[in-house]
Coordinates of C-alpha atoms in Angstrom, one line a residue:
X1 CA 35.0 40.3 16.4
X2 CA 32.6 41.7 18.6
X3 CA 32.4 44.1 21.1
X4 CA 29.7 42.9 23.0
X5 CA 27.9 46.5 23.6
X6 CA 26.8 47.1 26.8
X7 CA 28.5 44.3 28.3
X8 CA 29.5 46.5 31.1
X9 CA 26.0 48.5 31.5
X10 CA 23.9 48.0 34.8
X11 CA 25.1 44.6 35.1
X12 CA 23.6 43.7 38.8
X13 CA 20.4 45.4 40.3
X14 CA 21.0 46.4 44.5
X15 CA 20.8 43.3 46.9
X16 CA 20.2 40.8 44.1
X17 CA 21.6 37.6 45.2
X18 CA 21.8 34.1 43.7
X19 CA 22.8 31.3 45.6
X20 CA 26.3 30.0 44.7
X21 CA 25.3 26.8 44.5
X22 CA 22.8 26.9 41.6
X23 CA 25.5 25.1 38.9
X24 CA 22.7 24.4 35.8
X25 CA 25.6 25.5 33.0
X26 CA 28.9 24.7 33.6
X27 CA 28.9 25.9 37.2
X28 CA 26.8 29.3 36.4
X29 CA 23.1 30.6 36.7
X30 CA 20.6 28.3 34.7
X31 CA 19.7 31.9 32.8
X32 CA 22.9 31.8 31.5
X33 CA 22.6 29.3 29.1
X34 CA 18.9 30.7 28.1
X35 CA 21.3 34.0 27.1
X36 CA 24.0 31.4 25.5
X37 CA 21.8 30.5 23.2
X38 CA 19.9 33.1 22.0
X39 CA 22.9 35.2 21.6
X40 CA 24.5 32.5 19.6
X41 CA 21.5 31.9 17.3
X42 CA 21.6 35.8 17.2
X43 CA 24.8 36.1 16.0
X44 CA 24.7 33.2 13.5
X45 CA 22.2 35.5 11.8
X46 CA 23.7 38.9 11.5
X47 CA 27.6 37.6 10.8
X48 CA 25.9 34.9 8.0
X49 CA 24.0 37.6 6.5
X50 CA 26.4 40.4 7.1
X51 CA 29.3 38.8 4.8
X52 CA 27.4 38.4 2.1
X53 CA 26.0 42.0 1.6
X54 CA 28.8 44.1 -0.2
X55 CA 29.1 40.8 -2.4
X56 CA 25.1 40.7 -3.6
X57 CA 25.0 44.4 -4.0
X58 CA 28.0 44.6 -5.9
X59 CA 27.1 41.5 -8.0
X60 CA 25.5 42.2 -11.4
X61 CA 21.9 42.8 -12.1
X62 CA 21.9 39.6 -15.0
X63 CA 23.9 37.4 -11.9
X64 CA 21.1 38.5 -9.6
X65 CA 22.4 41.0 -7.5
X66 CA 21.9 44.9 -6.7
X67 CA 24.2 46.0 -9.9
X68 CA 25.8 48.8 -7.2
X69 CA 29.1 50.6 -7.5
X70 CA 32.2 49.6 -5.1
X71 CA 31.8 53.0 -3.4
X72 CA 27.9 53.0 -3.2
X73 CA 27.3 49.4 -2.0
X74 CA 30.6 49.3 1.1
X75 CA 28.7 53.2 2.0
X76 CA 25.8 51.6 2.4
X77 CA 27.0 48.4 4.8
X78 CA 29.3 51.3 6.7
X79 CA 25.8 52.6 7.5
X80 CA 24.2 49.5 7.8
X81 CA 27.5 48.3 10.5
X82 CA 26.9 52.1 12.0
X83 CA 23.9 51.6 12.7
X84 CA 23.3 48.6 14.2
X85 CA 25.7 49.8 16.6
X86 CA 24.5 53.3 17.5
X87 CA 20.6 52.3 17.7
X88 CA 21.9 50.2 20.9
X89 CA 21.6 53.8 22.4
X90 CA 18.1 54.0 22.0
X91 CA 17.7 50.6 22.8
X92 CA 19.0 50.0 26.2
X93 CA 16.9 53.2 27.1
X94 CA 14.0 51.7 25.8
X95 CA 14.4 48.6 27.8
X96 CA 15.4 51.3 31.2
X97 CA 12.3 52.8 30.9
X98 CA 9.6 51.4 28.9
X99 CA 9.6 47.7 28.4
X100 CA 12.1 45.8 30.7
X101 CA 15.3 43.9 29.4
X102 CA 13.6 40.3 28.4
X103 CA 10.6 42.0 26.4
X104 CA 14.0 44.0 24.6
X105 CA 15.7 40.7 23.3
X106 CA 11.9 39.4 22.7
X107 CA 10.6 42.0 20.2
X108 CA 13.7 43.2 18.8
X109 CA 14.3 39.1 17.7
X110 CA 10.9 39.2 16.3
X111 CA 11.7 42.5 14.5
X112 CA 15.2 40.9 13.3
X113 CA 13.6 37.9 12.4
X114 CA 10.9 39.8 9.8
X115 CA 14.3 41.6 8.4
X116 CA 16.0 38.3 7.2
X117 CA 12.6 37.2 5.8
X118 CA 12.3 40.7 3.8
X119 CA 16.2 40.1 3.0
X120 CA 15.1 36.3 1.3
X121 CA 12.5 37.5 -0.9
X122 CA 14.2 38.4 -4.2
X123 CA 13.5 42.2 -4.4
X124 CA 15.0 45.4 -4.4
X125 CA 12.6 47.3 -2.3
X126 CA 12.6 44.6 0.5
X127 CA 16.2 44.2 1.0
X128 CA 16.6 47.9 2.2
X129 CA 13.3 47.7 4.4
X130 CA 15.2 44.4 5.4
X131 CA 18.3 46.1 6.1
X132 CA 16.3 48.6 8.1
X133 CA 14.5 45.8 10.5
X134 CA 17.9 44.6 11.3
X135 CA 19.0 47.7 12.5
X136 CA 16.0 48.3 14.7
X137 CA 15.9 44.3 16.1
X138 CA 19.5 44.3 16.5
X139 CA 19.7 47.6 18.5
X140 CA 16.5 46.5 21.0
X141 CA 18.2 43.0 21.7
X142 CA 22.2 43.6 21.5
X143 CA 22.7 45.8 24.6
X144 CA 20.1 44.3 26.2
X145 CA 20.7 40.5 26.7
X146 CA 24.9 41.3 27.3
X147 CA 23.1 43.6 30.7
X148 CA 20.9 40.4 31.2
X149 CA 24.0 38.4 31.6
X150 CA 25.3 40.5 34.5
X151 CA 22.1 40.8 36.2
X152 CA 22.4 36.9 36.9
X153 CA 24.8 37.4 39.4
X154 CA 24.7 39.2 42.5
X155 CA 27.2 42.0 43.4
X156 CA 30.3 40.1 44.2
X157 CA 29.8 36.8 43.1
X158 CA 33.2 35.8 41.5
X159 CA 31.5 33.7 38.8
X160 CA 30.9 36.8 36.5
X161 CA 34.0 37.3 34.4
X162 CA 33.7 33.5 33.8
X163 CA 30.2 34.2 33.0
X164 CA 31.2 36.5 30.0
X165 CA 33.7 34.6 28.6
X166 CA 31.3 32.0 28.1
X167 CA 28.7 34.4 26.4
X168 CA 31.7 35.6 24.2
X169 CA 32.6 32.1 23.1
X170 CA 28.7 32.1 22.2
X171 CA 29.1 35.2 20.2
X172 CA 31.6 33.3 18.4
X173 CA 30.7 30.1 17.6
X174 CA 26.9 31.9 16.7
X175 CA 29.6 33.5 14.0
X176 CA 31.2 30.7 12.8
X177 CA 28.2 28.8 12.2
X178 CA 26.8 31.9 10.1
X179 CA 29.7 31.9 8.2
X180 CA 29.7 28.6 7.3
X181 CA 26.2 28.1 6.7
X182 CA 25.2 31.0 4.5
X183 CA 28.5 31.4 2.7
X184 CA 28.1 27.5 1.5
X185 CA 24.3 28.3 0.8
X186 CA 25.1 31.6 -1.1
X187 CA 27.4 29.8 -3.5
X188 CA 25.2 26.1 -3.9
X189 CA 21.8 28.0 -3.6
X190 CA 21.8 31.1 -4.4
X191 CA 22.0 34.5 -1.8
X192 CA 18.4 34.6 -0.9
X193 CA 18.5 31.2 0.2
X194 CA 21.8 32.3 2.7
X195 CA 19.6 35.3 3.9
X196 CA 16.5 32.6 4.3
X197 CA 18.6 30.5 6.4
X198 CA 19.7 33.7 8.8
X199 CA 16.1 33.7 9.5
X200 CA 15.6 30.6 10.5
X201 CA 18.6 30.9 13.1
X202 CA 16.9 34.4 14.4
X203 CA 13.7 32.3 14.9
X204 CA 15.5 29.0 16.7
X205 CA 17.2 31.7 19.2
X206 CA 13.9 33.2 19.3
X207 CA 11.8 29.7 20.3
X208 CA 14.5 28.8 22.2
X209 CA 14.3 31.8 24.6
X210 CA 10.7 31.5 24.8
X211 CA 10.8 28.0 25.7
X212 CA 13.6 28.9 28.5
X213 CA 13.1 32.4 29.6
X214 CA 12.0 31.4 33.0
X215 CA 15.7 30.2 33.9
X216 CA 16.2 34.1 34.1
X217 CA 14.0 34.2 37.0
X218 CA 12.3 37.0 36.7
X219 CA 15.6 39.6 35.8
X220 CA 14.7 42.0 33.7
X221 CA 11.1 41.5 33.0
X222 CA 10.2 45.2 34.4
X223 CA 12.5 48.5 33.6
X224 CA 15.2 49.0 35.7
X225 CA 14.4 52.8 35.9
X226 CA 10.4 53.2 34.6
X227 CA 8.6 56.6 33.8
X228 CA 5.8 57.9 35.1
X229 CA 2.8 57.1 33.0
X230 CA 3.0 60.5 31.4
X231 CA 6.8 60.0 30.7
X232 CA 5.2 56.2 29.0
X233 CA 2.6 58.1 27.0
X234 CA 5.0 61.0 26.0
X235 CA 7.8 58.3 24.7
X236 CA 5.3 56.0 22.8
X237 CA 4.0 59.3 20.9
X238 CA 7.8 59.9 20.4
X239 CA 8.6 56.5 19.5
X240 CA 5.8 55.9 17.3
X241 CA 6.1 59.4 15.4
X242 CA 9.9 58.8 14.7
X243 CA 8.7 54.9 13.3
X244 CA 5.6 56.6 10.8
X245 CA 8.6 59.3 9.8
X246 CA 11.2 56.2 9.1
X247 CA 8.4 54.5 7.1
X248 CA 7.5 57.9 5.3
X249 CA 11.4 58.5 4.4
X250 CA 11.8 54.8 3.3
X251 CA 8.7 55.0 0.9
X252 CA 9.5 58.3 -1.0
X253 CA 13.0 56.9 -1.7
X254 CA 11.8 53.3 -2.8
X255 CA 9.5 55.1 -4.8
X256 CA 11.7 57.8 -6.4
X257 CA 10.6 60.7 -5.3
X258 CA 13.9 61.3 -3.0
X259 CA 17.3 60.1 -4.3
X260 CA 20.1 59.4 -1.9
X261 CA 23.8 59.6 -2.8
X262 CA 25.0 56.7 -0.5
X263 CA 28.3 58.3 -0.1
X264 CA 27.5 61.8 0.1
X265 CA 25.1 60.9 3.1
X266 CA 27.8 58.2 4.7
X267 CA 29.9 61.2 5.0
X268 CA 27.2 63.2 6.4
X269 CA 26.6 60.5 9.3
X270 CA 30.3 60.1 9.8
X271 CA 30.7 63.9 10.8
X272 CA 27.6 64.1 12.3
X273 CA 28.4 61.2 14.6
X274 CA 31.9 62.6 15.5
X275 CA 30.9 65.7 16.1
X276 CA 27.9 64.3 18.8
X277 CA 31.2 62.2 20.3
X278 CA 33.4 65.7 20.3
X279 CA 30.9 67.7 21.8
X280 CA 29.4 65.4 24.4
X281 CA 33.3 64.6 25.7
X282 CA 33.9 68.5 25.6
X283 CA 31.0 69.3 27.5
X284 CA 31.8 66.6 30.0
X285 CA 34.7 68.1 30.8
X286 CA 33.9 71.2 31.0
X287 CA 30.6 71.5 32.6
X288 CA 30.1 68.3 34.6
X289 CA 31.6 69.7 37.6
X290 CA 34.5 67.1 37.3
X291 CA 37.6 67.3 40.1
X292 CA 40.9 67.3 38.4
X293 CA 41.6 63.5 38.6
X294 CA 38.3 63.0 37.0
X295 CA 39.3 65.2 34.1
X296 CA 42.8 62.9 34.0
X297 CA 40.5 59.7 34.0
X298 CA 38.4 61.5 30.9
X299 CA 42.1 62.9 28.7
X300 CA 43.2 59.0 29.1
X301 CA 39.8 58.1 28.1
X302 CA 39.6 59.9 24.9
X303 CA 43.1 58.2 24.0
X304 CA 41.3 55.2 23.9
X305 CA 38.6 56.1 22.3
X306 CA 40.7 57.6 19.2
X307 CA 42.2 54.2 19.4
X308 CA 38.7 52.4 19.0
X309 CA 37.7 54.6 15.9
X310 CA 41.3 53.7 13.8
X311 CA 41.0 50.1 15.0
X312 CA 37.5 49.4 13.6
X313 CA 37.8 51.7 10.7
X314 CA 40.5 49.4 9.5
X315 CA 39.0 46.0 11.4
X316 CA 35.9 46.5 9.4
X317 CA 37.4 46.2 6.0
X318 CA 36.5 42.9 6.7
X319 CA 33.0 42.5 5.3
X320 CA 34.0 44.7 2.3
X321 CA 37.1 45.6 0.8
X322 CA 39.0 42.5 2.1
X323 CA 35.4 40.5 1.2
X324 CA 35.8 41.5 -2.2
X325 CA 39.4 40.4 -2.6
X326 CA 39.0 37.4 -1.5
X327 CA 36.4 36.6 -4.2
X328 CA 37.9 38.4 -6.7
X329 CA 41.3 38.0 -6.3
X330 CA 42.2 35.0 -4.6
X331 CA 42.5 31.0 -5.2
X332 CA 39.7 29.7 -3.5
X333 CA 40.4 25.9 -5.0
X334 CA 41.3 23.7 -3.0
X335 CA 41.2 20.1 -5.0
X336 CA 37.8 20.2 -6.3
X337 CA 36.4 21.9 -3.8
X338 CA 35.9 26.1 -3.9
X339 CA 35.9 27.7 -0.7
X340 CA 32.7 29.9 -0.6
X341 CA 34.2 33.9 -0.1
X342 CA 32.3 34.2 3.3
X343 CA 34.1 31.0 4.8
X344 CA 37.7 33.2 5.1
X345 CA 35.6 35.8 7.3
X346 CA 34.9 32.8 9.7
X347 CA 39.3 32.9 10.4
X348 CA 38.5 35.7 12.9
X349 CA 36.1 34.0 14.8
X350 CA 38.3 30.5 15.2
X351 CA 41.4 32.6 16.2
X352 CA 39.2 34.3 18.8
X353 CA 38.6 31.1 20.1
X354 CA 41.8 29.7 20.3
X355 CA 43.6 33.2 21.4
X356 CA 41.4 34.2 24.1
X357 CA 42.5 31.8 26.8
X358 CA 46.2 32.5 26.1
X359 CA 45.8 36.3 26.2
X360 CA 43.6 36.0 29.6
X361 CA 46.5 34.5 31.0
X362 CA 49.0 37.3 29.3
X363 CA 47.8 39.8 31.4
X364 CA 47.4 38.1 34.5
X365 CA 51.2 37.0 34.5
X366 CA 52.1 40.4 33.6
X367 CA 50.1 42.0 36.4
X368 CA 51.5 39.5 39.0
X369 CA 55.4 40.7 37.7
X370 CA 54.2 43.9 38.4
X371 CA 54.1 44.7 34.1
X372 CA 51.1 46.1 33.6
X373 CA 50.9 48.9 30.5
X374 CA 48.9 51.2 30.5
X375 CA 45.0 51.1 28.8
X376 CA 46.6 53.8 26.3
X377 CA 49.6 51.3 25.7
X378 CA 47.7 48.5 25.2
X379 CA 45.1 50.2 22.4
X380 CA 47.9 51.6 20.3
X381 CA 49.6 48.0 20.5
X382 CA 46.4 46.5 19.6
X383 CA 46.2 49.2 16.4
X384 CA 49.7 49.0 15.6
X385 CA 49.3 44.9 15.4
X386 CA 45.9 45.2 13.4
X387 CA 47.8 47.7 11.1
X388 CA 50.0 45.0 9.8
X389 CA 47.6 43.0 8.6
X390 CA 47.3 45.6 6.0
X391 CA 50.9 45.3 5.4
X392 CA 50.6 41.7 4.5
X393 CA 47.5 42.4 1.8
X394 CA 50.4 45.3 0.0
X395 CA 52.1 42.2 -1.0
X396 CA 48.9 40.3 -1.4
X397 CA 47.2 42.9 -3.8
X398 CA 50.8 43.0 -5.4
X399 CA 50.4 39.3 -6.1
X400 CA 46.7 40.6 -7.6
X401 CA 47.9 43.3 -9.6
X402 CA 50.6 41.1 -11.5
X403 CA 47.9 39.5 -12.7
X404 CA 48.1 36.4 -10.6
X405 CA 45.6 35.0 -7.5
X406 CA 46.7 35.4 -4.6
X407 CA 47.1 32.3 -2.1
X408 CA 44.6 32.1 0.5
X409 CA 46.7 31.9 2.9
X410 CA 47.7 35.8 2.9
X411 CA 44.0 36.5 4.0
X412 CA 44.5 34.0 6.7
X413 CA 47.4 36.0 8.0
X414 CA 46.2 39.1 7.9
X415 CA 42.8 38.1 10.1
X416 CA 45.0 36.5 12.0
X417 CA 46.8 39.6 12.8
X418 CA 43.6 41.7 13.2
X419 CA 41.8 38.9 15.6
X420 CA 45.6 39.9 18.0
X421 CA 44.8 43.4 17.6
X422 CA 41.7 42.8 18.6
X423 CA 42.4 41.0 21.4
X424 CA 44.7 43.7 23.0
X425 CA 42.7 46.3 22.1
X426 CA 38.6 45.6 22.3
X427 CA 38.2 43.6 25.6
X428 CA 40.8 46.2 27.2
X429 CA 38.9 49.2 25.8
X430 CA 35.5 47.9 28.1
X431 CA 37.6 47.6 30.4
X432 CA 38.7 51.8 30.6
X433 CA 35.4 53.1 30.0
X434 CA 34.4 51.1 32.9
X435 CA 37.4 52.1 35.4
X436 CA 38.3 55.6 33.9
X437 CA 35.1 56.8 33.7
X438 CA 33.4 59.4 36.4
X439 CA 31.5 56.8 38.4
X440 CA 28.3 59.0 38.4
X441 CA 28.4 59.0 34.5
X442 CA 29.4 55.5 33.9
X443 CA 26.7 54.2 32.0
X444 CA 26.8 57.2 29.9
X445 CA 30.3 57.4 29.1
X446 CA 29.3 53.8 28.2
X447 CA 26.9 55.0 25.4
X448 CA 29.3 57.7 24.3
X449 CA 32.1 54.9 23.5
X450 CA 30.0 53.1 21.2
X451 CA 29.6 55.8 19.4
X452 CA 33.5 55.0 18.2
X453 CA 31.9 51.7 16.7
X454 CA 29.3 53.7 15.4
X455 CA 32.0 56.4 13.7
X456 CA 34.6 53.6 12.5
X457 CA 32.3 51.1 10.9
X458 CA 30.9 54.7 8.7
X459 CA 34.3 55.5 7.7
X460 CA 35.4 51.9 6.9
X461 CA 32.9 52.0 4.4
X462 CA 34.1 55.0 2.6
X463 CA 37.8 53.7 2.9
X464 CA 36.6 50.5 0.8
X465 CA 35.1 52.4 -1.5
X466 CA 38.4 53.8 -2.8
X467 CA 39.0 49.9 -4.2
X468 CA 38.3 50.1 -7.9
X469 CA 38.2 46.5 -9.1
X470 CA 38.7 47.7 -12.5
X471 CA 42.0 49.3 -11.6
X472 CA 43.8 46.6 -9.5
X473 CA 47.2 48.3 -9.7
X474 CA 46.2 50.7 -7.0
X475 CA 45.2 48.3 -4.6
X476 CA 48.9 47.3 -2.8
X477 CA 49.0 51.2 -2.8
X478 CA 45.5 51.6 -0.9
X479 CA 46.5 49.1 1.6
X480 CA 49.6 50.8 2.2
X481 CA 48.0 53.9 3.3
X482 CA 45.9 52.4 5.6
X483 CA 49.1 50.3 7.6
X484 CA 50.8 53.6 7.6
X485 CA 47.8 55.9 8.5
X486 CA 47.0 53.2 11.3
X487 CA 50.6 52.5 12.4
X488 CA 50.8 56.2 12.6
X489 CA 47.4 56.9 14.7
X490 CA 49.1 53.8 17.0
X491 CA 52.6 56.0 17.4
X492 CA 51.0 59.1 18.5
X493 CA 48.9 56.9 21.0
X494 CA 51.6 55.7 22.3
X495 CA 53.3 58.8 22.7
X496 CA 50.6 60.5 24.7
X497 CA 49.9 57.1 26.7
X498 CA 53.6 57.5 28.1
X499 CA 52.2 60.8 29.7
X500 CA 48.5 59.5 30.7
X501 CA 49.9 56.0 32.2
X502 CA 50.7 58.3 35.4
X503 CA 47.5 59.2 35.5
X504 CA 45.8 55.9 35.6
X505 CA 48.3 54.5 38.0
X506 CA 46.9 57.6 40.5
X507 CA 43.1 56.8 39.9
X508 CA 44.0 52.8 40.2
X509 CA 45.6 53.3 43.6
X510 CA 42.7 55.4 44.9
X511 CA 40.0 52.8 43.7
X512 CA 40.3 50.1 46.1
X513 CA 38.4 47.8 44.1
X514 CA 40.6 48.6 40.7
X515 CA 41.7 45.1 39.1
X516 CA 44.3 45.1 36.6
X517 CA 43.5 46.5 33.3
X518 CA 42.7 43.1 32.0
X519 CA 39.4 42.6 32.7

C-alpha cells in the first residue's frame, strides 16, 4: 500500500539515547504518537484524493469533470504517483542540510494543505497547480517524518521494529479513512467537496503536530548534516530559481502558449528516470571502488529492484485502470445502497491490516527452521502472487465484455491478491537495500531504490491507458498480458535469485549483526 520511503534513512543520530522506560504510546516514545498522527491524517489526504483523480478527469465536461481521454488522464496520475515519490529525493536533502526534519513535515503539510484547497475550487487551472502543491508537500514531509520515527530511539533499543509497525498501521488506517470519507463525499456531494475534505484532514494532522511537536524532544529540529552559510545561500538561490522556473512552466501551459502531450512526455519521464537508475547502478559498480562481495551485494540488489519496478507497474493499476472498472463495469448495489467506486480501493488497506501480523510471524518461523529464501526469492514470489490478481480480472473483464457487470467480489480478490504480493515483496525489499547495500553508500542506494517507485507508478500509467472503455472486448486480453508479462518478469527472477541466494548467504554470515531477511 505504501512503501514508507525513507523508512530506513538515518534512522538514529550517534549517542542518542532515550530511556527505556518512557511508555507514553503503547510502551514507545511520546513522539511517536505525535508521528502517528500526522502521518495518519497525512495519508487520509493523499489516498482520499488520490482515488478519485483518473475518475474526475475522465468524467465529462457536462458531469463536471476534466473531459480527458483514458490515455491522457492515467499519464497524467502515473506522473502525478511518480512524482510524489521521486521529489522525496530532494526532500530529505533539504531537511539534511537546510531546514531540519520537523520544519520538513511542517512546511511541506502547509504546502500540501494549499494543494487540496486549490484541488476544491471548481477550476481547471487550479487542479493542476493543485496537483503540483501535492507533489512538492508530499515530497518535503514523506521521507522525512518515517526518518523522525527512527530518530526516537537510540541505537539498540529493541522497541524500533515495533515502532514501525505501529506507524505502518497509521499509514493505513490514515487510508482507509480517506477512502471512505471522500469516495462517499464524491458520490453524495460532489468531487470538489471529497478534495475539500482531504484538506481539512492535511490541516487536523497539521494542528495536531503543532499542538504535540514537543513530544519529539527536540529530534530533528536542526539538519542532520548543515552547510556552510555559503552552501545555505547557494541552495536557496538554487531552490528558489528552480520554484520561479516551475511557476513560469506552469503559467505558459495554463495559458496556452506551451501544449503538453501527457503521454508523449510520461514516456519521456519514464526513460529518463530509468536511465538515471541504469546509470547511477552502473557507475556504482564500476567506479566506487567496490571489493568483489560488495559488487555481489549490488548484482542481488538490482534483482530486487527489477522486481520493485514490475510489482508497482502492475500494483498501481489500482487508482486507474482497475478504478475505472470498478465504476464502469461492476455491480456496485448492494440493496439500496451503491458502493461509492473509491470504497473497493480501501480492500488493500484492511487486508494490510489483517495480513501483516500473520506474515511477521511467517518469516520468523521460517527463519527459526532454518527456511529462509533468499531477498530475490521472495520479490519474484511477491510479483508472481500480485500477477494473479490480473488473472482473476481476465475473467472479470470477460464477465464485462459479455455485456454483463461484473460482481464485486472479483475486485475484492484480486486486491486481495496484490495486498500478499505486497506483503512478500515491499517490506522485504527495505529490507535488501538496507543489508545488501555498501555500508558507506547506504543512504544513497536508499534514494536510488525509490527511484523504482518513481519508474513503476510512470509506466502504470501508460499501461492503463491501453483500456479503451469504448472497446470492452479487449479488456480480459489487456489483463492477460500484464499476468503473463509479470508472471514472466517473476520466473526470470527467480531464476537468477537461485544463483545470487549464495551470495547473500556469504554477506549475511560476515555481518554479525544481519537479521533474517524479514525485517
Amino acid at each position: 500500500m505504501d512503501t514508507s520511503i525513507g523508512m530506513n534513512q538515518a534512522e538514529t543520530k550517534a549517542g542518542t539515547t532515550h530511556s527505556i522506560s518512557q511508555q507514553s504510546f503503547f510502551g514507545h516514545p511520546a513522539g511517536l504518537s505525535t508521528l502517528f498522527f500526522t502521518e495518519m491524517w497525512e495519508r487520509m489526504s493523499y489516498y482520499g484524493m488520490r482515488a478519485l483523480l483518473v475518475l474526475f478527469m475522465t468524467l465529462s465536461l457536462l458531469d463536471g469533470g476534466l473531459g480527458l481521454t483514458v490515455a491522457s488522464a492515467t499519464a497524467i496520475y502515473g506522473l502525478y504517483t511518480g512524482a510524489v515519490y521521486f521529489m522525496g529525493l530532494p526532500g530529505g536533502w533539504i531537511a539534511d542540510r537546510l531546514i531540519g526534519g520537523q520544519r520538513a513535515v511542517w512546511y511541506g503539510g502547509i504546502i500540501i494543505t494549499c494543494g487540496h484547497i486549490l484541488l476544491a475550487i471548481p477550476s481547471d487551472s487550479t487542479f493542476f497547480i493543485g496537483l503540483l502543491f501535492v507533489v512538492v508537500g508530499t515530497g518535503l514531509l514523506k521521507p522525512n517524518i518515517g526518518a523522525l520515527v527512527g530518530q526516537l530511539y537510540g541505537t539498540n533499543d529493541e522497541r524500533r521494529d515495533a515502532g514501525y509497525t505501529l506507524y505502518y498501521m497509521g499509514i493505513n488506517i490514515g487510508s482507509i479513512i480517506g477512502y471512505l470519507v471522500c469516495g462517499w463525499l464524491q458520490v453524495n456531494m460532489g468531487y470538489h467537496w471529497a478534495f475539500g475534505a482531504a484538506a481539512i484532514g492535511m490541516g487536523a494532522g497539521l494542528i495536531q503536530f503543532r499542538l504535540t511537536h514537543i513530544k519529539l524532544e527536540g529530534e530533528g529540529t536542526a539538519p542532520s548534516q548543515p552547510l556552510t552559510r555559503n552552501g545555505r545561500r547557494t541552495s536557496y538561490l538554487g531552490l528558489g530559481a528552480a520554484v520561479a522556473a516551475m511557476a513560469l512552466l506552469t503559467y505558459l501551459v495554463l495559458d496556452g502558449q506551451i501544449i503538453i502531450n501527457p503521454v508523449l512526455l510520461a514516456q519521456y519521464v519514464a526513460l529518463t528516470i530509468a536511465a538515471v537508475f541504469v546509470a547511477y547502478y552502473v557507475s556504482m559498480y564500476l567506479f566506487a571502488k567496490l571489493d568483489s562481495e560488495e559488487k555481489k551485494s549490488l548484482g542481488a540488489l538490482f534483482l530486487v529492484c527489477l522486481a520493485s519496478i514490475f510489482f508497482w507497474a502492475g500494483f498501481e493499476q489500482a487508482g486507474s485502470s482497475l478504478n475505472l472498472f470498478a465504476r464502469d463495469y461492476t455491480d456496485r448495489i448492494i440493496g439500496d445502497f451503491e458502493l461509492p467506486t473509491a470504497w473497493f480501493q480501501s480492500a488493500n488497506s484492511f487486508f494490510i491490516v489483517i495480513l501483516s501480523p500473520f506474515f511477521a510471524a511467517l518469516w520468523i518461523n521460517l527463519s527459526k527452521r532454518l527456511i529462509n529464501p533468499s531477498y530475490g526469492i521472495k520479490c519474484a514470489l511477491g510479483l508472481v502472487i500480485m500477477a494473479l490478481g490480473f488473472i482473476v480480472m481476465f475473467f472479470a473483464a470477460q464477465v464485462a465484455a459479455s455485456g454483463m457487470q461484473a460482481a464485486p467480489y472479483w475486485l475484492v480478490a484480486t486486491y486481495f491478491l496484490h495486498t500478499v504480493g505486497e506483503l512478500c515483496l515491499s517490506p522485504v525489499a527495505l529490507s535488501a537495500v538496507s543489508k545488501l547495500s555498501p555500508k558507506r553508500f547506504a543512504g544513497q542506494m536508499m534514494g536510488v531504490f525509490t527511484l523504482t517507485y518513481s519508474i513503476g507508478n510512470v509506466v502504470a500509467g501508460l499501461i492503463a491507458g491501453n483500456f479503451d472503455s469504448e472497446n470492452i472486448q479487449q479488456m480480459p486480453s489487456l489483463y492477460m498480458q500484464i499476468a503473463l508479462t509479470t508472471i514472466g518478469a517473476g520466473l526470470v527472477i527467480l531464476f537468477f535469485a537461485v544463483f545470487t541466494n549464495s551470495w547473500e548467504k556469504l554477506i549475511k554470515q560476515q555481518d554479525p549483526e544481519a537479521e533474517p531477511a524479514s525485517a
